Every structure is written in C-alpha cells, then in structure tokens.
Amino acid sequence: MHGRRRGGLLSRGCTATAVTDLELDRVRDTIYALSSGQVPAGVAVIRLSGPAVRFALETLCGAVPEPRAAVLKSIRFQNGELIDRGLVLFFPAPASFTGEDCAELQLHGGRAVVDACCQALGALPGLRQAEGGEFTRRAFDNGKMDLTAVEGLADLIQAETAAQRRMALDQAGGALAAVYAGWAQRLTHARAMIEAELDFSDEEDVPNSLSEAVLRDMRDLSEEIGLHLSGMHWGEIVREGYRVALVGRPNSGKSTLLNRLADREIAIVSDEAGTTRDIVEVRLDLGGYLVILQDTAGLRDTTSAVEKEGIRRALQAVESADLVLYLVAPGMTHEGAEVHHPNLLRVRTMSDRTDGASPAEADISVSALSGAGVDQLVTIISNNIKEIGSSASPLSANRQRHRDLLNVCREELSLAATAIGAAIELRSEHLRLAGAALGRMTGRVDVEDLLGVIFSEFCVGK
C-alpha cells in the first residue's frame, strides 16, 4: 500500500504539553488525607494513593493486607509507639479509585488519633498531604473518570435533594459521558471517512463519495445535540434550584408566607411598610426538588433611595425567577406594582380575614397564619417543576460549560453540513473543531482514534 499524505488530519502531529520536573515529582508523590469529614467523629478514614502506599502500610502496619480485605491492624510510628488499632484496606492499581495503589486507614475519629497518624505518614519519604481535589484529579489523569463524571461526583457530595442525588449519581456513574462518547464516536467515524477520501482517494478499498453520506449523519447529530440542549434548563433547575419570587405591594404578606413555607422565622414581619429592603432567600426541599424562595421588597412609588434599590432588586428577581407568586392582600390595589412574567400566579393572602375587606382577584387563596391553602400552593409549585421535567431527558447537561461547548460543536457541524461545494479539507476542519469541542466536554481528545477507524474499516494497510 502506498497511500499518500496530502495535509489532512493524518499528517498532523500532536504537540506534547511541557511538564516541569517539579510537577512530575508531585505526580509521583504518594498523597494522603482525611477523607471522612471533620473530627471528632465515630470513625475517621485516612486515604492514601501513590507508588509508596505499600511501603507506608509495611512501615506503619507491619504488612500489606490482601487486596480489598478489611484487616484489623495496629498502626504505629516508626519508633514502634502505638497510634491506634483500626481497619486497613489495600486497593492495588489499576483497580482503584485513582488508578494507583490506594489504601484506607479506618481509625477512631479522635483529633489526636488523626493528627498522630497524619504525622506518621508525613514523616515517610515520598509522602505528602494531598491538595484539594487531588485524589479525583489523579483518577481523571489515569483515565478512571472523565470531566463529566468528576463534575457529577462534586454534585453528589453537594446534593441537598433526592433529585440532585439521582442526577449526580447518573453523571458520576458515566451515563452522561456515555452519551457524549457515542456522539464522539460518530464524529470520529465521520472524520475518518472524509480523511480516507481525502488521503486515499486512489485506493480501490476506499468507497467513493463518502463525504455526502457522512455529512447527512452529521446533520442528524446536530439535531440530537439541539434536543439535548433544549432540556438543559431542567438540569439547571435540578442542580441549582427552582427559583420562586414572592412579589407584591408592601404588607401583602410576603414575609409571613415565606416564614410559613420555610417553617421557621426567616424574614422580619412587621406592620410597618418597607421593612424588606434586600432579597431574603431560603432553600427548601419540596417533593425532592430544591426550591429557592425569595422574599422581595414591596413594590410601590417611593422617594427613599434605599427602598428604590430594594425594588430594583425585586424586579431583577422577577426576571430570573422560574415562577412568580404575586401576593395581594384583601382591599389592596395593583397600582404602582405591575409585574409581568410568563409564569405568574396571583395569590390572595390573609384569606382568614373577617373585617369585611373586599377579596382580591387571585388564582389561589392562602392564610399564612392558619395554614389554609398553603399545602395547595406547595402542590402547585411542585407540579410546575414536574411539568418542566416531564418533557426533559433524565440525562441533561447542567452547566454553562456544557452549553458553551455543545453550541460550538453544533455550530461547527452546521458549517460542515452547509459548506456546499467547499473543499473537502474545509469540511474536515469543521468536523475536527466539532470533535475538539465535544472532547473538551469529557476532557478526552484523542486524534489517534482516527487511525484505528481508517485502518480497520478500509483495509488500507493490507
């Protein structure tokens, strides 16, 4: 076979990133850290990872346990002084969290015990305290996790609700990465086909006019990414919270309702108008979803500079809200308090009043004092959230980074598909840029994958 190179992807080299000797030394270090949270506690877990894990276990524990077997050991300083007796586990590479030799020391969770064990570990050559996120960074560097899984793990640690936990578990488990890997595989295949037509067009094993069929598939891929992006709002709601703004005129009952929904005293309640000047925010778990309630300044005409600023912030909260609860007390008018939002619910407050005040027009009536109608209001909020989620994919991108990179990928796919009559090299470049954007989603961009596809499918090496 005598295929020629004509400046396509196959002729491009990969530029290695320079790594300093100091950085290499830090990678070779064995790291350790308390991974079980603050002490004192019932149990403290100290995690180790790196090439000197076996040495550390032999030195402090006398021997390396069988892999993945919890063994009761005495942990000692190098001079023989006993630190504690606890469970020791060893996870040999590559079948460990980081892909390196790892170990866990499960000790009594006293501060003195943990300090002594860390002191003993730090005295060993080649061991040092881990930096923030360094265990996960090593797992990524060693191919145990991609960036989306790393982000999912971070979300799982921070999860406040059942919905956040479920979404984070899926992402940390690689479900989102699997979607992107499928798209990346299609992109790699498309680029390989076009590169084959470009670089080996005179070979009889390479089909003719591959590029048009390939670009049709890329148009389909662009539509799939668009559908994925359309469900991103749901991912953002689950991860960051469903924002509900309580707005209305002064003394319409906003702070009282906020306190009732939060089931505790969050906001100051007073008959004096204008007591709320800034946004008062509370995070609630409603039906397994994070809901962020915002009590805002009363809307009215005022000459107070401070109150005007509060009203400006209230209107900003309306703009960013997913749902606006417009509160109106009996006998109130809407003059000077007009609010426009695509998802606005008029709530009549103080429904238990019997002083003869005319009832306000509303979609629902509640009494924050007696609790009447509050459960119904909570149900309405929960149903609003579920309605958004009913049409969204359970696997949704949930970060601005995802949105930006997927939009770049779609744009490059569109340019490749619509470049009618353009040179095949230009179309190939657009696909390369689309693949690079998708690769940055997971942190894996491997140009060498193209070689495997070309040589296996077209037999050009026979």
GROMACS .gro file of C-alpha atoms in nm:
model
  462
    1MET     CA    1   0.000   0.000   0.000
    2HIS     CA    2   0.137   0.340  -0.092
    3GLY     CA    3  -0.129   0.586   0.034
    4ARG     CA    4  -0.009   0.945   0.021
    5ARG     CA    5  -0.042   1.223   0.278
    6ARG     CA    6  -0.193   1.546   0.147
    7GLY     CA    7  -0.212   1.768   0.450
    8GLY     CA    8  -0.516   1.604   0.613
    9LEU     CA    9  -0.553   1.509   0.978
   10LEU     CA   10  -0.333   1.206   0.941
   11SER     CA   11  -0.036   1.421   0.855
   12ARG     CA   12  -0.072   1.643   1.162
   13GLY     CA   13   0.142   1.572   1.464
   14CYS     CA   14   0.041   1.606   1.827
   15THR     CA   15   0.217   1.867   2.039
   16ALA     CA   16   0.309   1.742   2.385
   17THR     CA   17   0.247   1.970   2.683
   18ALA     CA   18   0.563   2.062   2.867
   19VAL     CA   19   0.571   1.935   3.224
   20THR     CA   20   0.826   2.064   3.474
   21ASP     CA   21   1.036   1.833   3.688
   22LEU     CA   22   0.861   1.973   3.995
   23GLU     CA   23   0.519   1.882   3.853
   24LEU     CA   24   0.641   1.531   3.769
   25ASP     CA   25   0.774   1.490   4.123
   26ARG     CA   26   0.437   1.592   4.265
   27VAL     CA   27   0.260   1.339   4.044
   28ARG     CA   28   0.499   1.067   4.166
   29ASP     CA   29   0.436   1.161   4.531
   30THR     CA   30   0.217   0.941   4.743
   31ILE     CA   31  -0.060   1.154   4.888
   32TYR     CA   32  -0.273   1.112   5.198
   33ALA     CA   33  -0.565   1.298   5.354
   34LEU     CA   34  -0.852   1.265   5.597
   35SER     CA   35  -1.144   1.184   5.368
   36SER     CA   36  -1.426   1.129   5.618
   37GLY     CA   37  -1.501   1.485   5.727
   38GLN     CA   38  -1.428   1.682   6.039
   39VAL     CA   39  -1.321   1.523   6.364
   40PRO     CA   40  -1.413   1.430   6.628
   41ALA     CA   41  -1.631   1.154   6.486
   42GLY     CA   42  -1.705   0.789   6.548
   43VAL     CA   43  -1.472   0.677   6.269
   44ALA     CA   44  -1.206   0.864   6.071
   45VAL     CA   45  -1.092   0.741   5.729
   46ILE     CA   46  -0.747   0.839   5.602
   47ARG     CA   47  -0.696   0.770   5.232
   48LEU     CA   48  -0.361   0.715   5.057
   49SER     CA   49  -0.274   0.697   4.687
   50GLY     CA   50   0.053   0.662   4.501
   51PRO     CA   51   0.358   0.444   4.444
   52ALA     CA   52   0.469   0.434   4.808
   53VAL     CA   53   0.140   0.303   4.951
   54ARG     CA   54   0.279  -0.050   5.004
   55PHE     CA   55   0.586   0.093   5.176
   56ALA     CA   56   0.365   0.308   5.403
   57LEU     CA   57   0.150   0.009   5.503
   58GLU     CA   58   0.452  -0.210   5.571
   59THR     CA   59   0.612   0.063   5.781
   60LEU     CA   60   0.309   0.170   5.987
   61CYS     CA   61   0.104  -0.152   5.990
   62GLY     CA   62   0.369  -0.421   5.961
   63ALA     CA   63   0.234  -0.575   5.639
   64VAL     CA   64   0.020  -0.509   5.333
   65PRO     CA   65  -0.327  -0.669   5.368
   66GLU     CA   66  -0.480  -0.884   5.097
   67PRO     CA   67  -0.646  -0.667   4.830
   68ARG     CA   68  -0.992  -0.537   4.925
   69ALA     CA   69  -0.999  -0.718   5.257
   70ALA     CA   70  -1.059  -0.519   5.575
   71VAL     CA   71  -0.796  -0.633   5.827
   72LEU     CA   72  -0.763  -0.517   6.187
   73LYS     CA   73  -0.411  -0.380   6.233
   74SER     CA   74  -0.204  -0.189   6.484
   75ILE     CA   75  -0.088   0.143   6.335
   76ARG     CA   76   0.240   0.262   6.481
   77PHE     CA   77   0.502   0.534   6.450
   78GLN     CA   78   0.836   0.423   6.306
   79ASN     CA   79   0.974   0.403   6.664
   80GLY     CA   80   0.708   0.143   6.748
   81GLU     CA   81   0.476   0.367   6.951
   82LEU     CA   82   0.112   0.266   6.905
   83ILE     CA   83  -0.111   0.523   6.737
   84ASP     CA   84  -0.434   0.322   6.720
   85ARG     CA   85  -0.584  -0.009   6.617
   86GLY     CA   86  -0.813   0.006   6.315
   87LEU     CA   87  -0.921  -0.148   5.988
   88VAL     CA   88  -0.677  -0.129   5.697
   89LEU     CA   89  -0.774  -0.185   5.333
   90PHE     CA   90  -0.548  -0.204   5.028
   91PHE     CA   91  -0.657  -0.146   4.667
   92PRO     CA   92  -0.381  -0.229   4.417
   93ALA     CA   93  -0.352  -0.043   4.088
   94PRO     CA   94  -0.518  -0.016   3.845
   95ALA     CA   95  -0.843  -0.134   4.010
   96SER     CA   96  -0.873   0.158   4.250
   97PHE     CA   97  -1.041   0.499   4.260
   98THR     CA   98  -0.734   0.684   4.135
   99GLY     CA   99  -0.589   0.404   3.922
  100GLU     CA  100  -0.285   0.398   4.153
  101ASP     CA  101  -0.214   0.183   4.457
  102CYS     CA  102  -0.456   0.307   4.722
  103ALA     CA  103  -0.525   0.235   5.088
  104GLU     CA  104  -0.765   0.335   5.362
  105LEU     CA  105  -0.694   0.351   5.733
  106GLN     CA  106  -1.017   0.341   5.934
  107LEU     CA  107  -0.933   0.474   6.280
  108HIS     CA  108  -1.113   0.604   6.585
  109GLY     CA  109  -1.223   0.956   6.500
  110GLY     CA  110  -1.046   1.149   6.772
  111ARG     CA  111  -0.848   1.457   6.677
  112ALA     CA  112  -0.530   1.333   6.849
  113VAL     CA  113  -0.553   0.995   6.671
  114VAL     CA  114  -0.594   1.155   6.328
  115ASP     CA  115  -0.318   1.410   6.391
  116ALA     CA  116  -0.077   1.139   6.505
  117CYS     CA  117  -0.149   0.918   6.204
  118CYS     CA  118  -0.102   1.206   5.960
  119GLN     CA  119   0.221   1.300   6.140
  120ALA     CA  120   0.349   0.944   6.099
  121LEU     CA  121   0.257   0.937   5.730
  122GLY     CA  122   0.415   1.277   5.666
  123ALA     CA  123   0.743   1.157   5.816
  124LEU     CA  124   0.777   0.887   5.549
  125PRO     CA  125   0.984   0.968   5.240
  126GLY     CA  126   0.778   1.037   4.927
  127LEU     CA  127   0.454   1.105   5.115
  128ARG     CA  128   0.278   1.440   5.148
  129GLN     CA  129  -0.060   1.585   5.238
  130ALA     CA  130  -0.299   1.584   4.944
  131GLU     CA  131  -0.421   1.908   4.793
  132GLY     CA  132  -0.791   1.983   4.747
  133GLY     CA  133  -0.945   1.752   4.486
  134GLU     CA  134  -0.612   1.579   4.415
  135PHE     CA  135  -0.745   1.224   4.451
  136THR     CA  136  -1.014   1.295   4.192
  137ARG     CA  137  -0.761   1.474   3.970
  138ARG     CA  138  -0.544   1.161   3.970
  139ALA     CA  139  -0.848   0.949   3.885
  140PHE     CA  140  -0.909   1.177   3.585
  141ASP     CA  141  -0.542   1.178   3.480
  142ASN     CA  142  -0.533   0.798   3.494
  143GLY     CA  143  -0.847   0.758   3.285
  144LYS     CA  144  -1.069   0.637   3.569
  145MET     CA  145  -1.310   0.929   3.529
  146ASP     CA  146  -1.390   1.187   3.264
  147LEU     CA  147  -1.471   1.552   3.334
  148THR     CA  148  -1.847   1.499   3.339
  149ALA     CA  149  -1.807   1.220   3.595
  150VAL     CA  150  -1.581   1.446   3.803
  151GLU     CA  151  -1.848   1.717   3.795
  152GLY     CA  152  -2.111   1.459   3.886
  153LEU     CA  153  -1.906   1.346   4.186
  154ALA     CA  154  -1.877   1.707   4.303
  155ASP     CA  155  -2.253   1.747   4.266
  156LEU     CA  156  -2.317   1.424   4.456
  157ILE     CA  157  -2.113   1.550   4.751
  158GLN     CA  158  -2.310   1.877   4.749
  159ALA     CA  159  -2.654   1.720   4.680
  160GLU     CA  160  -2.934   1.853   4.901
  161THR     CA  161  -3.235   1.681   4.746
  162ALA     CA  162  -3.333   1.341   4.607
  163ALA     CA  163  -3.347   1.480   4.251
  164GLN     CA  164  -2.996   1.623   4.282
  165ARG     CA  165  -2.871   1.293   4.420
  166ARG     CA  166  -3.022   1.091   4.134
  167MET     CA  167  -2.888   1.323   3.865
  168ALA     CA  168  -2.543   1.337   4.024
  169LEU     CA  169  -2.528   0.958   4.059
  170ASP     CA  170  -2.610   0.912   3.691
  171GLN     CA  171  -2.347   1.164   3.588
  172ALA     CA  172  -2.080   1.037   3.827
  173GLY     CA  173  -2.151   0.684   3.704
  174GLY     CA  174  -2.070   0.782   3.347
  175ALA     CA  175  -2.422   0.798   3.199
  176LEU     CA  176  -2.371   1.147   3.055
  177ALA     CA  177  -2.021   1.054   2.937
  178ALA     CA  178  -2.169   0.757   2.752
  179VAL     CA  179  -2.399   0.989   2.554
  180TYR     CA  180  -2.108   1.215   2.461
  181ALA     CA  181  -1.886   0.916   2.383
  182GLY     CA  182  -2.146   0.792   2.134
  183TRP     CA  183  -2.152   1.130   1.966
  184ALA     CA  184  -1.772   1.146   1.967
  185GLN     CA  185  -1.755   0.801   1.806
  186ARG     CA  186  -1.984   0.916   1.525
  187LEU     CA  187  -1.773   1.227   1.477
  188THR     CA  188  -1.454   1.024   1.474
  189HIS     CA  189  -1.604   0.788   1.217
  190ALA     CA  190  -1.717   1.083   1.001
  191ARG     CA  191  -1.375   1.242   1.011
  192ALA     CA  192  -1.209   0.911   0.932
  193MET     CA  193  -1.432   0.861   0.628
  194ILE     CA  194  -1.360   1.208   0.495
  195GLU     CA  195  -0.989   1.176   0.568
  196ALA     CA  196  -0.987   0.843   0.386
  197GLU     CA  197  -1.149   1.003   0.081
  198LEU     CA  198  -0.903   1.291   0.106
  199ASP     CA  199  -0.584   1.096   0.168
  200PHE     CA  200  -0.653   0.766  -0.007
  201SER     CA  201  -0.892   0.856  -0.289
  202ASP     CA  202  -0.690   0.649  -0.538
  203GLU     CA  203  -0.713   0.331  -0.329
  204GLU     CA  204  -0.970   0.079  -0.450
  205ASP     CA  205  -1.064  -0.019  -0.094
  206VAL     CA  206  -1.194   0.330  -0.015
  207PRO     CA  207  -1.557   0.391  -0.122
  208ASN     CA  208  -1.628   0.696  -0.337
  209SER     CA  209  -1.837   0.999  -0.241
  210LEU     CA  210  -1.832   0.919   0.128
  211SER     CA  211  -1.849   1.279   0.239
  212GLU     CA  212  -2.213   1.344   0.146
  213ALA     CA  213  -2.341   1.040   0.337
  214VAL     CA  214  -2.122   1.134   0.631
  215LEU     CA  215  -2.245   1.491   0.640
  216ARG     CA  216  -2.607   1.376   0.638
  217ASP     CA  217  -2.532   1.188   0.958
  218MET     CA  218  -2.365   1.499   1.098
  219ARG     CA  219  -2.683   1.699   1.032
  220ASP     CA  220  -2.874   1.435   1.228
  221LEU     CA  221  -2.617   1.459   1.507
  222SER     CA  222  -2.659   1.837   1.518
  223GLU     CA  223  -3.033   1.792   1.570
  224GLU     CA  224  -2.973   1.543   1.852
  225ILE     CA  225  -2.741   1.788   2.026
  226GLY     CA  226  -3.006   2.058   1.985
  227LEU     CA  227  -3.265   1.838   2.157
  228HIS     CA  228  -3.016   1.769   2.433
  229LEU     CA  229  -2.958   2.142   2.482
  230SER     CA  230  -3.332   2.210   2.491
  231GLY     CA  231  -3.356   2.001   2.807
  232MET     CA  232  -3.067   2.178   2.975
  233HIS     CA  233  -3.297   2.411   3.168
  234TRP     CA  234  -3.425   2.108   3.355
  235GLY     CA  235  -3.073   2.007   3.452
  236GLU     CA  236  -3.005   2.359   3.576
  237ILE     CA  237  -3.326   2.356   3.782
  238VAL     CA  238  -3.239   2.025   3.947
  239ARG     CA  239  -2.881   2.128   4.019
  240GLU     CA  240  -2.920   2.498   4.103
  241GLY     CA  241  -3.280   2.511   4.222
  242TYR     CA  242  -3.626   2.622   4.106
  243ARG     CA  243  -3.647   2.994   4.179
  244VAL     CA  244  -3.975   3.130   4.317
  245ALA     CA  245  -4.005   3.506   4.372
  246LEU     CA  246  -4.261   3.644   4.617
  247VAL     CA  247  -4.360   3.991   4.500
  248GLY     CA  248  -4.634   4.241   4.570
  249ARG     CA  249  -4.708   4.567   4.744
  250PRO     CA  250  -4.582   4.635   5.098
  251ASN     CA  251  -4.773   4.445   5.368
  252SER     CA  252  -4.916   4.197   5.119
  253GLY     CA  253  -4.792   3.909   5.335
  254LYS     CA  254  -4.475   3.809   5.152
  255SER     CA  255  -4.252   3.770   5.458
  256THR     CA  256  -4.523   3.591   5.656
  257LEU     CA  257  -4.579   3.342   5.373
  258LEU     CA  258  -4.203   3.288   5.335
  259ASN     CA  259  -4.175   3.204   5.705
  260ARG     CA  260  -4.473   2.969   5.680
  261LEU     CA  261  -4.329   2.782   5.383
  262ALA     CA  262  -3.987   2.762   5.549
  263ASP     CA  263  -4.147   2.656   5.878
  264ARG     CA  264  -3.920   2.893   6.068
  265GLU     CA  265  -3.861   3.265   6.120
  266ILE     CA  266  -3.651   3.376   5.825
  267ALA     CA  267  -3.782   3.721   5.739
  268ILE     CA  268  -3.882   4.006   5.969
  269VAL     CA  269  -4.259   4.052   5.982
  270SER     CA  270  -4.390   4.397   6.068
  271ASP     CA  271  -4.694   4.616   6.004
  272GLU     CA  272  -4.451   4.889   5.903
  273ALA     CA  273  -4.434   4.917   5.523
  274GLY     CA  274  -4.098   4.874   5.351
  275THR     CA  275  -3.923   4.661   5.615
  276THR     CA  276  -3.785   4.427   5.347
  277ARG     CA  277  -3.516   4.615   5.156
  278ASP     CA  278  -3.298   4.334   5.021
  279ILE     CA  279  -3.369   3.985   4.887
  280VAL     CA  280  -3.433   3.735   5.168
  281GLU     CA  281  -3.366   3.387   5.033
  282VAL     CA  282  -3.439   3.040   5.171
  283ARG     CA  283  -3.366   2.697   5.021
  284LEU     CA  284  -3.633   2.431   5.062
  285ASP     CA  285  -3.675   2.067   4.964
  286LEU     CA  286  -4.022   2.043   4.809
  287GLY     CA  287  -4.113   1.700   4.678
  288GLY     CA  288  -3.747   1.605   4.638
  289TYR     CA  289  -3.657   1.919   4.441
  290LEU     CA  290  -3.455   2.220   4.552
  291VAL     CA  291  -3.675   2.532   4.560
  292ILE     CA  292  -3.527   2.875   4.628
  293LEU     CA  293  -3.787   3.113   4.772
  294GLN     CA  294  -3.711   3.483   4.752
  295ASP     CA  295  -3.887   3.744   4.963
  296THR     CA  296  -3.857   4.081   4.791
  297ALA     CA  297  -3.910   4.447   4.872
  298GLY     CA  298  -4.266   4.575   4.845
  299LEU     CA  299  -4.344   4.740   4.512
  300ARG     CA  300  -4.463   5.098   4.542
  301ASP     CA  301  -4.376   5.454   4.446
  302THR     CA  302  -4.117   5.585   4.689
  303THR     CA  303  -3.862   5.864   4.731
  304SER     CA  304  -3.629   5.658   4.951
  305ALA     CA  305  -3.307   5.576   4.768
  306VAL     CA  306  -3.256   5.260   4.973
  307GLU     CA  307  -3.611   5.139   4.911
  308LYS     CA  308  -3.575   5.214   4.539
  309GLU     CA  309  -3.269   4.991   4.529
  310GLY     CA  310  -3.467   4.717   4.702
  311ILE     CA  311  -3.743   4.748   4.443
  312ARG     CA  312  -3.486   4.731   4.162
  313ARG     CA  313  -3.351   4.408   4.307
  314ALA     CA  314  -3.704   4.275   4.343
  315LEU     CA  315  -3.767   4.330   3.971
  316GLN     CA  316  -3.434   4.159   3.896
  317ALA     CA  317  -3.552   3.861   4.099
  318VAL     CA  318  -3.868   3.851   3.889
  319GLU     CA  319  -3.663   3.838   3.568
  320SER     CA  320  -3.455   3.540   3.687
  321ALA     CA  321  -3.744   3.354   3.855
  322ASP     CA  322  -3.897   3.033   3.723
  323LEU     CA  323  -4.224   3.116   3.899
  324VAL     CA  324  -4.356   3.445   4.037
  325LEU     CA  325  -4.606   3.445   4.321
  326TYR     CA  326  -4.781   3.782   4.304
  327LEU     CA  327  -4.928   3.838   4.650
  328VAL     CA  328  -5.233   4.058   4.703
  329ALA     CA  329  -5.396   4.119   5.039
  330PRO     CA  330  -5.768   4.193   5.071
  331GLY     CA  331  -5.852   4.555   4.993
  332MET     CA  332  -5.527   4.615   4.802
  333THR     CA  333  -5.496   4.753   4.450
  334HIS     CA  334  -5.229   4.678   4.189
  335GLU     CA  335  -5.147   5.044   4.129
  336GLY     CA  336  -4.771   5.100   4.105
  337ALA     CA  337  -4.699   4.729   4.141
  338GLU     CA  338  -4.742   4.590   3.791
  339VAL     CA  339  -4.539   4.275   3.728
  340HIS     CA  340  -4.511   4.077   3.405
  341HIS     CA  341  -4.381   3.721   3.388
  342PRO     CA  342  -4.473   3.422   3.168
  343ASN     CA  343  -4.529   3.205   3.475
  344LEU     CA  344  -4.713   3.424   3.726
  345LEU     CA  345  -4.955   3.303   3.992
  346ARG     CA  346  -5.179   3.553   4.172
  347VAL     CA  347  -5.204   3.460   4.540
  348ARG     CA  348  -5.461   3.614   4.771
  349THR     CA  349  -5.316   3.627   5.119
  350MET     CA  350  -5.486   3.668   5.459
  351SER     CA  351  -5.781   3.458   5.343
  352ASP     CA  352  -5.888   3.424   5.708
  353ARG     CA  353  -5.960   3.796   5.746
  354THR     CA  354  -6.315   3.874   5.852
  355ASP     CA  355  -6.300   4.254   5.865
  356GLY     CA  356  -6.510   4.298   5.552
  357ALA     CA  357  -6.222   4.393   5.323
  358SER     CA  358  -6.301   4.312   4.962
  359PRO     CA  359  -6.130   3.992   4.843
  360ALA     CA  360  -5.861   4.032   4.581
  361GLU     CA  361  -5.874   3.860   4.243
  362ALA     CA  362  -5.647   3.558   4.262
  363ASP     CA  363  -5.569   3.210   4.133
  364ILE     CA  364  -5.541   3.073   4.486
  365SER     CA  365  -5.615   3.197   4.839
  366VAL     CA  366  -5.396   3.122   5.139
  367SER     CA  367  -5.360   3.213   5.502
  368ALA     CA  368  -5.006   3.202   5.631
  369LEU     CA  369  -5.137   3.225   5.989
  370SER     CA  370  -5.384   2.936   5.980
  371GLY     CA  371  -5.214   2.740   5.704
  372ALA     CA  372  -5.526   2.732   5.485
  373GLY     CA  373  -5.435   2.685   5.118
  374VAL     CA  374  -5.060   2.655   5.187
  375ASP     CA  375  -5.047   2.282   5.105
  376GLN     CA  376  -5.232   2.353   4.781
  377LEU     CA  377  -4.979   2.623   4.695
  378VAL     CA  378  -4.691   2.382   4.760
  379THR     CA  379  -4.859   2.128   4.531
  380ILE     CA  380  -4.888   2.389   4.256
  381ILE     CA  381  -4.517   2.471   4.287
  382SER     CA  382  -4.424   2.100   4.279
  383ASN     CA  383  -4.645   2.038   3.975
  384ASN     CA  384  -4.482   2.330   3.795
  385ILE     CA  385  -4.143   2.170   3.849
  386LYS     CA  386  -4.261   1.823   3.743
  387GLU     CA  387  -4.417   1.965   3.427
  388ILE     CA  388  -4.081   2.103   3.317
  389GLY     CA  389  -3.914   1.771   3.391
  390SER     CA  390  -4.178   1.561   3.215
  391SER     CA  391  -4.055   1.666   2.870
  392ALA     CA  392  -3.682   1.667   2.953
  393SER     CA  393  -3.432   1.389   2.918
  394PRO     CA  394  -3.324   1.235   3.251
  395LEU     CA  395  -2.968   1.293   3.130
  396SER     CA  396  -2.938   1.668   3.093
  397ALA     CA  397  -2.635   1.891   3.074
  398ASN     CA  398  -2.643   2.122   3.374
  399ARG     CA  399  -2.352   2.362   3.347
  400GLN     CA  400  -2.276   2.668   3.137
  401ARG     CA  401  -1.953   2.495   3.030
  402HIS     CA  402  -2.161   2.218   2.875
  403ARG     CA  403  -2.388   2.465   2.698
  404ASP     CA  404  -2.097   2.663   2.553
  405LEU     CA  405  -1.907   2.360   2.421
  406LEU     CA  406  -2.216   2.189   2.278
  407ASN     CA  407  -2.312   2.510   2.100
  408VAL     CA  408  -1.962   2.529   1.948
  409CYS     CA  409  -1.996   2.166   1.838
  410ARG     CA  410  -2.335   2.233   1.676
  411GLU     CA  411  -2.206   2.544   1.500
  412GLU     CA  412  -1.911   2.357   1.350
  413LEU     CA  413  -2.137   2.068   1.243
  414SER     CA  414  -2.369   2.317   1.076
  415LEU     CA  415  -2.079   2.481   0.894
  416ALA     CA  416  -1.957   2.142   0.774
  417ALA     CA  417  -2.302   2.037   0.654
  418THR     CA  418  -2.386   2.363   0.476
  419ALA     CA  419  -2.050   2.422   0.308
  420ILE     CA  420  -2.191   2.318  -0.029
  421GLY     CA  421  -1.921   2.298  -0.290
  422ALA     CA  422  -1.649   2.373  -0.036
  423ALA     CA  423  -1.322   2.187  -0.044
  424ILE     CA  424  -1.331   1.861   0.146
  425GLU     CA  425  -1.038   1.984   0.356
  426LEU     CA  426  -1.256   2.269   0.487
  427ARG     CA  427  -1.539   2.035   0.580
  428SER     CA  428  -1.291   1.807   0.753
  429GLU     CA  429  -1.158   2.100   0.954
  430HIS     CA  430  -1.508   2.192   1.072
  431LEU     CA  431  -1.560   1.833   1.187
  432ARG     CA  432  -1.224   1.842   1.365
  433LEU     CA  433  -1.327   2.155   1.555
  434ALA     CA  434  -1.664   1.999   1.640
  435GLY     CA  435  -1.486   1.690   1.773
  436ALA     CA  436  -1.244   1.904   1.975
  437ALA     CA  437  -1.535   2.086   2.143
  438LEU     CA  438  -1.702   1.756   2.225
  439GLY     CA  439  -1.372   1.617   2.351
  440ARG     CA  440  -1.336   1.909   2.590
  441MET     CA  441  -1.672   1.812   2.741
  442THR     CA  442  -1.518   1.493   2.877
  443GLY     CA  443  -1.154   1.601   2.875
  444ARG     CA  444  -1.061   1.330   2.625
  445VAL     CA  445  -0.942   1.440   2.280
  446ASP     CA  446  -0.756   1.158   2.104
  447VAL     CA  447  -0.666   1.217   1.738
  448GLU     CA  448  -0.509   0.871   1.723
  449ASP     CA  449  -0.861   0.720   1.728
  450LEU     CA  450  -0.887   0.823   1.362
  451LEU     CA  451  -0.606   0.591   1.262
  452GLY     CA  452  -0.777   0.289   1.414
  453VAL     CA  453  -1.101   0.357   1.228
  454ILE     CA  454  -0.936   0.410   0.892
  455PHE     CA  455  -0.710   0.108   0.902
  456SER     CA  456  -0.975  -0.130   1.036
  457GLU     CA  457  -1.259  -0.029   0.805
  458PHE     CA  458  -1.076   0.030   0.480
  459CYS     CA  459  -0.801  -0.228   0.498
  460VAL     CA  460  -0.556   0.026   0.356
  461GLY     CA  461  -0.269  -0.146   0.532
  462LYS     CA  462  -0.308  -0.485   0.368
   0.00000   0.00000   0.00000
